[in-house]
Coordinates of C-alpha atoms and ligand atoms in Angstrom, one line a residue:
X52 CA 6.1 -19.6 8.0
X53 CA 6.6 -23.3 7.7
X54 CA 9.7 -23.4 9.9
X55 CA 8.8 -23.9 13.6
X56 CA 11.0 -24.6 16.6
X57 CA 9.5 -28.1 16.7
X58 CA 11.4 -28.9 13.5
X59 CA 14.7 -30.7 13.8
X60 CA 17.4 -28.2 13.2
X61 CA 21.1 -28.6 13.0
X62 CA 23.2 -25.8 14.4
X63 CA 25.8 -24.1 12.3
X64 CA 28.5 -25.4 14.6
X65 CA 27.5 -28.9 14.0
X66 CA 27.3 -28.3 10.3
X67 CA 30.9 -27.0 10.3
X68 CA 32.2 -30.0 12.0
X69 CA 30.8 -32.4 9.4
X70 CA 32.6 -33.0 6.1
X71 CA 30.8 -33.4 2.8
X72 CA 31.9 -37.1 2.9
X73 CA 30.2 -37.5 6.3
X74 CA 27.1 -35.8 5.2
X75 CA 26.8 -38.2 2.2
X76 CA 28.0 -41.3 4.1
X77 CA 24.6 -42.5 4.9
X78 CA 23.3 -42.6 1.2
X79 CA 26.6 -44.2 0.0
X80 CA 26.4 -47.1 2.5
X81 CA 23.0 -47.9 1.1
X82 CA 24.5 -47.8 -2.4
X83 CA 27.2 -50.3 -1.5
X84 CA 24.7 -52.7 0.0
X85 CA 22.4 -52.6 -2.9
X86 CA 25.3 -53.1 -5.4
X87 CA 26.1 -56.4 -3.8
X88 CA 29.7 -57.5 -3.1
X89 CA 32.3 -54.9 -2.5
X90 CA 34.9 -54.6 -5.2
X91 CA 37.3 -52.2 -3.5
X92 CA 36.1 -48.8 -4.9
X93 CA 36.7 -45.6 -3.2
X94 CA 33.7 -43.3 -2.5
X95 CA 35.1 -41.1 -5.4
X96 CA 34.6 -43.9 -8.0
X97 CA 31.8 -45.6 -9.7
X98 CA 31.7 -48.6 -12.1
X99 CA 29.0 -48.3 -14.7
X100 CA 27.7 -51.1 -17.0
X101 CA 26.5 -49.0 -19.9
X102 CA 24.1 -49.6 -22.8
X103 CA 20.9 -49.6 -20.8
X104 CA 18.2 -46.9 -21.3
X105 CA 17.6 -44.7 -18.3
X106 CA 14.0 -44.9 -17.5
X107 CA 11.9 -43.5 -14.6
X108 CA 11.2 -40.4 -12.6
X109 CA 13.5 -38.1 -10.7
X110 CA 13.1 -34.7 -9.1
X111 CA 15.4 -31.7 -9.5
X112 CA 15.7 -29.4 -6.6
X113 CA 16.6 -25.7 -6.3
X114 CA 19.3 -24.3 -8.6
X115 CA 22.9 -24.3 -7.3
X116 CA 23.4 -21.1 -9.0
X117 CA 20.5 -19.5 -7.1
X118 CA 20.5 -21.1 -3.8
X119 CA 24.1 -20.2 -3.0
X120 CA 23.6 -16.6 -3.9
X121 CA 20.3 -16.4 -1.9
X122 CA 22.2 -17.7 1.1
X123 CA 24.7 -14.8 0.7
X124 CA 21.7 -12.3 0.4
X125 CA 20.5 -13.4 3.8
X126 CA 23.4 -11.5 5.2
X127 CA 21.7 -8.3 4.2
X128 CA 18.6 -8.7 6.2
X129 CA 17.9 -7.4 9.7
X130 CA 15.7 -10.5 10.5
X131 CA 16.2 -14.2 9.6
X132 CA 15.6 -15.6 6.1
X133 CA 14.1 -18.9 5.1
X134 CA 15.2 -20.6 1.9
X135 CA 13.2 -23.6 0.6
X136 CA 14.0 -26.2 -2.0
X137 CA 17.7 -26.1 -1.1
X138 CA 19.7 -28.8 -3.0
X139 CA 21.9 -31.2 -1.0
X140 CA 25.2 -30.3 -2.8
X141 CA 28.7 -29.5 -1.5
X142 CA 28.7 -25.9 -2.9
X143 CA 25.7 -25.1 -0.6
X144 CA 27.6 -26.6 2.3
X145 CA 30.6 -24.5 1.5
X146 CA 28.6 -21.3 1.6
X147 CA 26.9 -22.5 4.7
X148 CA 30.2 -22.9 6.3
X149 CA 31.3 -19.4 5.3
X150 CA 28.2 -17.9 6.6
X151 CA 28.5 -19.7 9.9
X152 CA 32.1 -18.5 10.2
X153 CA 30.7 -15.0 10.0
X154 CA 28.2 -15.5 12.8
X155 CA 25.2 -16.5 10.8
X156 CA 23.1 -19.0 12.7
X157 CA 21.9 -21.8 10.3
X158 CA 19.3 -24.3 11.1
X159 CA 17.6 -26.8 8.7
X160 CA 14.4 -28.8 8.9
X161 CA 14.3 -32.6 9.0
X162 CA 14.7 -33.3 5.3
X163 CA 17.3 -30.5 5.0
X164 CA 15.6 -28.8 2.1
X165 CA 14.5 -25.8 4.2
X166 CA 17.2 -23.5 5.7
X167 CA 16.8 -20.8 8.2
X168 CA 19.6 -18.2 8.1
X169 CA 19.7 -15.8 11.0
X170 CA 22.2 -13.0 10.4
X171 CA 21.5 -11.2 13.8
X172 CA 25.0 -11.5 15.0
X173 CA 27.2 -11.2 11.9
X174 CA 30.9 -10.8 12.9
X175 CA 34.3 -10.6 11.3
X176 CA 35.8 -14.0 10.6
X177 CA 39.4 -15.1 10.7
X178 CA 41.1 -15.0 7.3
X179 CA 42.7 -18.3 7.8
X180 CA 39.4 -19.9 8.6
X181 CA 37.8 -18.3 5.6
X182 CA 40.5 -19.6 3.4
X183 CA 40.3 -23.0 4.8
X184 CA 36.6 -23.2 4.3
X185 CA 36.1 -21.5 0.9
X186 CA 36.9 -24.9 -0.8
X187 CA 36.6 -24.9 -4.6
X188 CA 33.6 -22.5 -4.8
X189 CA 33.5 -19.2 -6.6
X190 CA 30.6 -17.8 -4.4
X191 CA 32.9 -16.2 -1.8
X192 CA 33.4 -13.2 -4.1
X193 CA 29.7 -12.4 -3.6
X194 CA 30.3 -11.9 0.1
X195 CA 32.0 -8.5 -0.7
X196 CA 29.0 -6.2 -0.8
X197 CA 27.0 -7.7 2.0
X198 CA 30.0 -7.9 4.4
X199 CA 31.0 -4.3 3.6
X200 CA 27.5 -3.2 4.4
X201 CA 27.3 -5.3 7.6
X202 CA 30.9 -5.0 9.0
X203 CA 32.6 -2.3 6.9
X204 CA 35.3 -4.9 5.9
X205 CA 35.6 -8.2 4.0
X206 CA 38.3 -10.7 3.2
X207 CA 37.8 -12.9 0.1
X208 CA 40.2 -15.8 -0.4
X209 CA 41.6 -16.8 -3.8
X210 CA 38.8 -18.4 -5.7
X211 CA 38.3 -21.9 -6.9
X212 CA 35.5 -23.1 -9.3
X213 CA 35.7 -25.4 -12.3
X214 CA 38.9 -25.2 -14.4
X215 CA 37.2 -24.0 -17.5
X216 CA 39.2 -20.8 -18.3
X217 CA 40.7 -17.9 -16.6
X218 CA 37.6 -16.9 -14.7
X219 CA 38.9 -13.5 -13.6
X220 CA 37.1 -11.2 -11.1
X221 CA 38.0 -7.9 -12.8
X222 CA 34.3 -7.0 -13.4
X223 CA 33.5 -7.6 -9.8
X224 CA 36.4 -5.5 -8.5
X225 CA 35.7 -2.6 -10.9
X226 CA 32.1 -2.5 -9.8
X227 CA 33.0 -2.6 -6.2
X228 CA 35.4 0.3 -6.7
X229 CA 32.6 2.2 -8.3
X230 CA 30.5 1.8 -5.2
X231 CA 33.5 3.2 -3.1
X232 CA 35.1 0.1 -2.0
X233 CA 38.9 0.2 -1.4
X234 CA 40.5 -3.1 -2.4
X235 CA 43.9 -4.4 -1.3
X236 CA 45.6 -7.5 -2.8
X237 CA 46.9 -9.9 -0.1
X238 CA 49.0 -13.1 -0.7
X239 CA 46.0 -15.3 0.0
X240 CA 43.1 -13.2 -1.3
X241 CA 41.8 -9.6 -1.3
X242 CA 40.8 -7.4 1.6
X243 CA 38.1 -4.8 1.2
X244 CA 37.0 -1.7 3.2
X245 CA 34.6 1.2 2.5
X246 CA 36.0 4.1 4.5
X247 CA 33.2 6.5 3.1
X248 CA 30.4 3.9 2.9
X249 CA 29.1 2.5 -0.3
X250 CA 27.3 4.8 -2.7
X251 CA 25.1 4.1 -5.8
X252 CA 27.0 3.9 -9.1
X253 CA 26.7 4.0 -12.8
X254 CA 28.1 0.7 -14.1
X255 CA 28.4 -0.9 -17.5
X256 CA 29.6 -4.4 -17.6
X257 CA 32.0 -5.3 -20.5
X258 CA 30.0 -8.6 -20.8
X259 CA 26.8 -9.6 -19.2
X260 CA 28.5 -11.6 -16.4
X261 CA 26.3 -13.6 -14.1
X262 CA 28.5 -13.2 -11.1
X263 CA 29.3 -9.5 -11.6
X264 CA 25.6 -8.7 -12.0
X265 CA 24.8 -10.5 -8.8
X266 CA 27.7 -8.5 -7.2
X267 CA 26.2 -5.3 -8.3
X268 CA 22.6 -6.3 -7.1
X269 CA 23.9 -7.4 -3.6
X270 CA 25.9 -4.3 -3.2
X271 CA 23.6 -1.7 -4.7
X272 CA 20.4 -2.6 -2.7
X273 CA 21.8 -1.1 0.6
X274 CA 24.1 1.5 -1.0
X275 CA 23.1 5.2 -0.7
X276 CA 21.4 6.5 -3.8
X277 CA 20.6 4.9 -7.2
X278 CA 22.6 2.4 -9.2
X279 CA 22.2 2.0 -13.0
X280 CA 23.6 -1.3 -14.3
X281 CA 24.0 -1.7 -18.1
X282 CA 24.8 -4.8 -20.0
X283 CA 23.5 -6.9 -17.0
X284 CA 23.0 -10.7 -17.1
X285 CA 19.3 -11.6 -17.0
X286 CA 19.4 -15.3 -16.3
X287 CA 16.3 -16.7 -14.5
X288 CA 18.4 -17.3 -11.5
X289 CA 19.3 -13.6 -11.4
X290 CA 15.5 -12.7 -11.8
X291 CA 14.9 -15.1 -8.9
X292 CA 17.6 -13.3 -6.8
X293 CA 15.9 -9.9 -7.7
X294 CA 12.6 -11.5 -6.5
X295 CA 14.3 -12.4 -3.2
X296 CA 15.8 -8.9 -2.8
X297 CA 12.5 -7.3 -3.5
X298 CA 10.8 -9.5 -0.7
X299 CA 13.6 -8.2 1.5
X300 CA 12.6 -4.6 0.9
X301 CA 14.7 -3.7 -2.1
X302 CA 13.5 -1.5 -5.1
X303 CA 14.8 -3.0 -8.3
X304 CA 13.6 -2.2 -11.9
X305 CA 14.5 -4.5 -14.7
X306 CA 14.3 -2.5 -18.0
X307 CA 14.6 -3.7 -21.5
X308 CA 18.0 -4.0 -23.1
X309 CA 19.8 -5.5 -20.1
X310 CA 19.4 -2.4 -17.9
X311 CA 18.7 -2.7 -14.2
X312 CA 17.9 0.2 -11.8
X313 CA 18.4 -0.2 -8.1
X314 CA 17.3 2.4 -5.6
X315 CA 19.2 2.0 -2.4
X316 CA 17.2 1.6 0.8
X317 CA 18.6 2.1 4.4
X318 CA 17.6 -1.5 5.6
X319 CA 16.3 -4.9 4.5
X320 CA 14.5 -7.7 6.2
X321 CA 14.8 -11.4 5.8
X322 CA 13.0 -13.3 3.1
X323 CA 11.0 -16.5 2.8
X324 CA 11.6 -18.0 -0.7
X325 CA 11.4 -21.2 -2.7
X326 CA 14.5 -21.4 -5.0
X327 CA 13.9 -21.7 -8.7
X328 CA 14.5 -25.3 -10.1
X329 CA 18.0 -26.1 -11.4
X330 CA 17.9 -25.8 -15.2
X331 CA 21.4 -27.2 -15.6
X332 CA 20.5 -30.4 -13.8
X333 CA 17.3 -30.6 -15.7
X334 CA 19.1 -30.3 -19.0
X335 CA 21.7 -32.9 -17.9
X336 CA 19.1 -35.6 -17.2
X337 CA 17.2 -34.7 -20.4
X338 CA 20.4 -35.3 -22.3
X339 CA 21.1 -38.5 -20.4
X340 CA 17.6 -39.7 -21.5
X341 CA 18.4 -38.9 -25.1
X342 CA 21.9 -40.4 -25.2
X343 CA 20.8 -43.7 -23.6
X344 CA 17.7 -44.0 -25.7
X345 CA 15.7 -43.7 -22.5
X346 CA 12.5 -42.0 -21.1
X347 CA 13.0 -39.8 -18.0
X348 CA 10.3 -37.7 -16.3
X349 CA 12.2 -34.8 -14.7
X350 CA 10.0 -33.5 -11.9
X351 CA 10.1 -29.9 -10.8
X352 CA 11.1 -28.5 -14.2
X353 CA 9.2 -25.6 -15.8
X354 CA 8.9 -24.9 -19.5
X355 CA 9.7 -21.2 -19.7
X356 CA 13.2 -21.3 -18.3
X357 CA 14.0 -24.3 -20.6
X358 CA 12.6 -23.0 -23.9
X359 CA 15.9 -22.6 -25.5
X360 CA 17.1 -26.1 -24.5
X361 CA 13.8 -27.7 -25.5
X362 CA 14.0 -26.3 -29.1
X363 CA 17.5 -27.8 -29.4
X364 CA 16.4 -31.1 -27.8
X365 CA 13.6 -31.3 -30.5
X366 CA 16.0 -30.4 -33.4
X367 CA 18.3 -33.1 -32.3
X368 CA 15.5 -35.6 -32.5
X369 CA 14.4 -35.9 -28.9
X370 CA 10.8 -35.6 -27.7
X371 CA 9.3 -34.1 -24.6
X372 CA 5.9 -33.5 -22.9
X373 CA 5.4 -30.6 -20.6
X374 CA 3.4 -31.4 -17.5
X375 CA 2.4 -29.1 -14.5
X376 CA 4.9 -30.9 -12.3
X377 CA 7.8 -31.5 -14.6
X378 CA 8.8 -32.5 -18.1
X379 CA 9.1 -35.9 -19.6
X380 CA 12.0 -36.3 -22.0
X381 CA 12.5 -39.3 -24.3
X382 CA 14.2 -40.8 -27.4
X383 CA 11.3 -41.5 -29.7
X384 CA 13.4 -43.9 -31.8
X385 CA 14.9 -43.3 -35.3
X386 CA 18.2 -41.4 -35.9
X387 CA 19.2 -38.4 -34.0
X388 CA 20.1 -35.3 -36.1
X389 CA 23.2 -33.1 -35.9
X390 CA 22.9 -29.4 -34.9
X391 CA 25.0 -26.3 -34.8
X392 CA 24.9 -24.4 -31.5
X393 CA 26.4 -21.3 -30.1
X394 CA 26.6 -21.0 -26.3
X395 CA 25.4 -17.6 -25.1
X396 CA 24.1 -15.7 -22.1
X397 CA 20.4 -16.0 -21.4
X398 CA 18.1 -16.3 -23.4
X399 CA 20.8 -18.1 -25.5
X400 CA 21.8 -21.7 -25.1
X401 CA 23.6 -22.0 -21.8
X402 CA 27.3 -23.0 -21.7
X403 CA 26.5 -25.5 -18.9
X404 CA 24.1 -27.4 -21.3
X405 CA 26.6 -28.2 -24.0
X406 CA 28.6 -30.9 -22.2
X407 CA 25.7 -33.3 -21.5
X408 CA 24.3 -32.7 -25.1
X409 CA 27.6 -33.4 -26.8
X410 CA 27.3 -37.0 -25.6
X411 CA 23.9 -37.3 -27.3
X412 CA 25.4 -35.6 -30.4
X413 CA 28.0 -38.4 -30.7
X414 CA 25.0 -40.6 -31.5
X415 CA 23.5 -38.2 -34.2
X416 CA 23.9 -38.9 -37.9
X417 CA 26.2 -36.3 -39.3
X418 CA 28.4 -33.4 -38.1
X419 CA 27.4 -31.2 -35.2
X420 CA 29.3 -28.0 -34.2
X421 CA 29.4 -26.3 -30.8
X422 CA 30.8 -22.9 -30.6
X423 CA 31.6 -22.1 -27.0
X424 CA 31.5 -18.3 -26.5
X425 CA 31.2 -18.0 -22.8
X426 CA 34.3 -19.6 -21.5
X427 CA 37.6 -20.1 -23.2
X428 CA 38.3 -23.7 -22.2
X429 CA 35.2 -25.8 -21.9
X430 CA 35.9 -28.7 -24.1
X431 CA 38.4 -30.6 -22.0
X432 CA 35.8 -33.3 -21.2
X433 CA 35.8 -34.3 -24.9
X434 CA 39.2 -36.1 -24.6
X435 CA 37.4 -38.9 -22.5
X436 CA 34.6 -39.2 -25.0
X437 CA 37.1 -39.6 -27.8
X438 CA 38.8 -42.3 -25.8
X439 CA 35.5 -44.1 -25.6
X440 CA 35.1 -44.0 -29.4
X441 CA 33.6 -40.5 -30.2
X442 CA 35.0 -38.4 -33.1
X443 CA 35.2 -34.9 -31.7
X444 CA 37.8 -32.4 -32.9
X445 CA 38.2 -29.3 -30.8
X446 CA 39.4 -26.0 -32.5
X447 CA 41.1 -24.0 -29.7
X448 CA 40.9 -20.8 -31.7
X449 CA 37.5 -21.4 -33.2
X450 CA 36.6 -22.1 -36.8
X451 CA 37.9 -19.8 -39.5
X452 CA 35.6 -18.0 -41.9
X453 CA 32.6 -19.1 -39.9
X454 CA 29.4 -17.0 -39.7
X455 CA 28.0 -16.8 -36.2
X456 CA 25.1 -15.1 -34.6
X457 CA 26.8 -14.6 -31.1
X458 CA 29.3 -11.7 -31.0
X459 CA 33.0 -12.9 -31.1
X460 CA 35.0 -12.4 -27.9
X461 CA 38.7 -12.3 -27.6
X462 CA 38.7 -16.1 -27.4
X463 CA 36.9 -18.6 -29.3
X464 CA 36.5 -22.4 -29.2
X465 CA 34.6 -24.8 -31.3
X466 CA 34.0 -28.6 -31.2
X467 CA 33.0 -30.6 -34.2
X468 CA 31.3 -33.8 -33.4
X469 CA 31.0 -36.5 -36.1
X470 CA 28.5 -39.3 -35.6
X471 CA 27.1 -41.6 -35.0
X472 CA 29.9 -43.4 -33.2
X473 CA 29.2 -46.3 -30.8
X474 CA 30.9 -45.6 -27.4
X475 CA 32.7 -48.3 -25.5
X476 CA 33.4 -48.4 -21.8
X477 CA 36.7 -46.9 -20.5
X478 CA 38.3 -45.7 -17.3
X479 CA 37.7 -41.9 -17.3
X480 CA 38.3 -39.1 -14.8
X481 CA 35.9 -36.2 -14.0
X482 CA 37.5 -32.9 -15.0
X483 CA 34.9 -30.4 -13.9
X484 CA 31.3 -30.3 -12.8
X485 CA 29.4 -30.3 -16.1
X486 CA 32.1 -32.2 -18.0
X487 CA 32.0 -34.8 -15.3
X488 CA 28.3 -35.3 -15.7
X489 CA 28.8 -35.8 -19.4
X490 CA 31.3 -38.5 -18.5
X491 CA 28.6 -40.2 -16.5
X492 CA 26.2 -40.1 -19.4
X493 CA 29.0 -41.3 -21.8
X494 CA 29.5 -44.3 -19.4
X495 CA 25.8 -45.0 -19.3
X496 CA 25.5 -44.8 -23.1
X497 CA 28.6 -46.9 -23.8
X498 CA 28.6 -50.7 -24.4
X499 CA 30.6 -52.3 -21.6
X500 CA 32.0 -51.3 -18.4
X501 CA 33.4 -47.9 -17.4
X502 CA 35.1 -46.7 -14.3
X503 CA 34.5 -43.0 -13.7
X504 CA 36.8 -41.4 -11.0
X505 CA 37.0 -38.1 -9.2
X506 CA 33.2 -38.2 -8.7
X507 CA 33.3 -35.7 -5.8
X508 CA 33.3 -32.9 -8.2
X509 CA 29.9 -33.9 -9.4
X510 CA 28.5 -33.6 -5.9
X511 CA 29.3 -29.8 -6.1
X512 CA 26.2 -29.4 -8.3
X513 CA 24.1 -32.6 -8.6
X514 CA 22.0 -33.6 -5.6
X515 CA 22.0 -37.3 -4.7
X516 CA 22.9 -38.3 -8.3
X517 CA 23.9 -41.8 -7.3
X518 CA 20.4 -42.4 -5.9
X519 CA 18.9 -40.8 -9.0
X520 CA 20.9 -43.2 -11.3
X521 CA 19.5 -46.1 -9.3
X522 CA 15.9 -44.7 -9.6
X523 CA 16.4 -44.7 -13.4
X524 CA 17.5 -48.3 -13.5
X525 CA 21.2 -47.6 -14.3
X526 CA 23.5 -50.7 -13.7
X527 CA 26.4 -49.7 -11.5
X528 CA 28.6 -50.4 -8.5
X529 CA 29.2 -47.7 -5.9
X530 CA 30.6 -48.1 -2.4
X531 CA 31.0 -45.7 0.4
Ligands
EPU731 N1 34.3 -12.7 -16.7 C1 35.4 -11.8 -16.7 N2 35.6 -11.1 -15.6 C2 34.8 -11.2 -14.5 C3 33.7 -12.0 -14.4 C4 33.5 -12.8 -15.6 O1 36.1 -11.7 -17.7 O2 35.1 -10.4 -13.5 C5 34.1 -13.6 -17.9 C6 34.4 -15.1 -17.5 O3 35.7 -15.4 -17.5 C7 33.5 -15.7 -18.6 C8 32.3 -14.8 -18.7 O4 32.7 -13.5 -18.2 O5 34.2 -15.8 -19.8 C9 31.0 -15.2 -18.1 O6 31.3 -15.4 -16.7 P1 30.1 -15.2 -15.6 O7 30.6 -14.2 -14.7 O8 28.8 -15.0 -16.3 O9 30.1 -16.6 -14.9 P2 30.1 -16.9 -13.3 O10 29.2 -16.0 -12.6 O11 31.5 -17.1 -12.9 C10 28.0 -18.5 -13.5 C11 27.8 -19.9 -13.0 C12 28.4 -20.8 -14.1 C13 27.8 -20.5 -15.4 C14 28.0 -19.0 -15.8 C15 27.4 -18.7 -17.0 C16 27.6 -19.8 -10.6 C17 28.3 -20.1 -9.4 N3 28.3 -20.2 -11.7 O12 29.4 -18.3 -13.4 O13 28.1 -22.1 -13.6 O14 28.5 -21.3 -16.4 O15 27.5 -18.2 -14.7 O16 26.1 -18.9 -17.0 O17 26.6 -19.2 -10.8 C18 28.4 -24.4 -13.3 O18 27.2 -24.4 -12.7 O19 28.9 -25.5 -13.6 C19 28.9 -23.1 -13.7 C20 30.2 -23.1 -14.1

């Protein structure tokens, strides 16, 4: 194992004491120096002088939507786990804080990409501490099964996450009840116990929810007997989580047609795993290259997990080259073309890919339509693009008489984008993680100056994005 006691590790206690701002302070000071004179920005704001193509190479690290879950999985092992390729994002720090509160000893190597999680002394944490630490993440809900297995009880605070719809947890709670969990609603969250232990269950999800599938996996692996999960999500991050659990000693079979069988085992050991790359970050930088007429090599990206995105990227008029160590994305010149997209669960077009792509579609010649089928409220970010000159109409109840491939849900949203529309700089505020990154792309694409505020949200899921903007030649001012 590449982790040795000679490496520089930081203890969990130290980690808890440091705020995300402190952790990022070093990088931000550098930014301010390089940007020249201070102009009185807070560390949550950036001024971007747009209209310059992004060019260069950046690396993406492990997926936010795997790394955070892999960290929770470490709770299930009898021995320490090692997770590599961990992104330096605030969602990871929130999960680390919660694990530390539950007695997991966390140490990191010098460049902080390799984390060792020792769950030997897992203990009950105080509800008030959990509540104070859960921040805006949705990951705490995934602590249910592992904590019930380890401690026989769990407290989960009210969840945060991006404001992109109701984001209920009914699938999670129904699944947990099927395993034998008893759930009590408290004013500040939920309390769970398992008086008779957790037993394998037959579960059919109403929708292939990513989080609920992970909930079932993390609970079933140590439950007594067999679990059959139907209508499961099969996102690459879920398959990576299954690989981790298999390394730990779990027996999991992924069948065709979204069926997963899990044979419960009495105990699991720790894992050593390199997190799958972040598909959402990759697609975001690819869209930024296209919108700004740039040329960006995104290191660490693999083709297979990006196939659906790559097809759309090509249809819109972008070009790409697949290399062993990443994918180069560029705008080959000429007009971009409009597309019609329906967001969907894997292997469909991810809901997290539409926001960055919409910015590029404002530059396409003609009318594009995006049907958002995963979340009921994920076009809020388009208001800012319209302010900058885009022509985007959001249909909150979807489009009437429209034929669609993806099954209709009880809600429906569509955005119609008419282009090409030149964008001009404006003052805009980041509304949520993916919408926020699309605001950055819009500011980079627009002629003139934009001030983007509420940047902290972007640090939830994009590692060192300020540094990456610099590497790609963006013209901006950022101060710590
Ligand atoms: N849903 C329910 N009840 C539930 C759970 C989900 O109705 O108990 C609904 C949701 O409201 C939504 C749909 O099912 O309409 C899909 O939700 P899902 O559970 O799949 O999403 P999630 O697990 O909460 C993860 C990612 C999201 C990503 C979605 C879809 C994490 C931490 N989050 O969310 O990522 O958009 O899957 O792929 O893994 C992001 O990274 O910015 C982000 C929002």
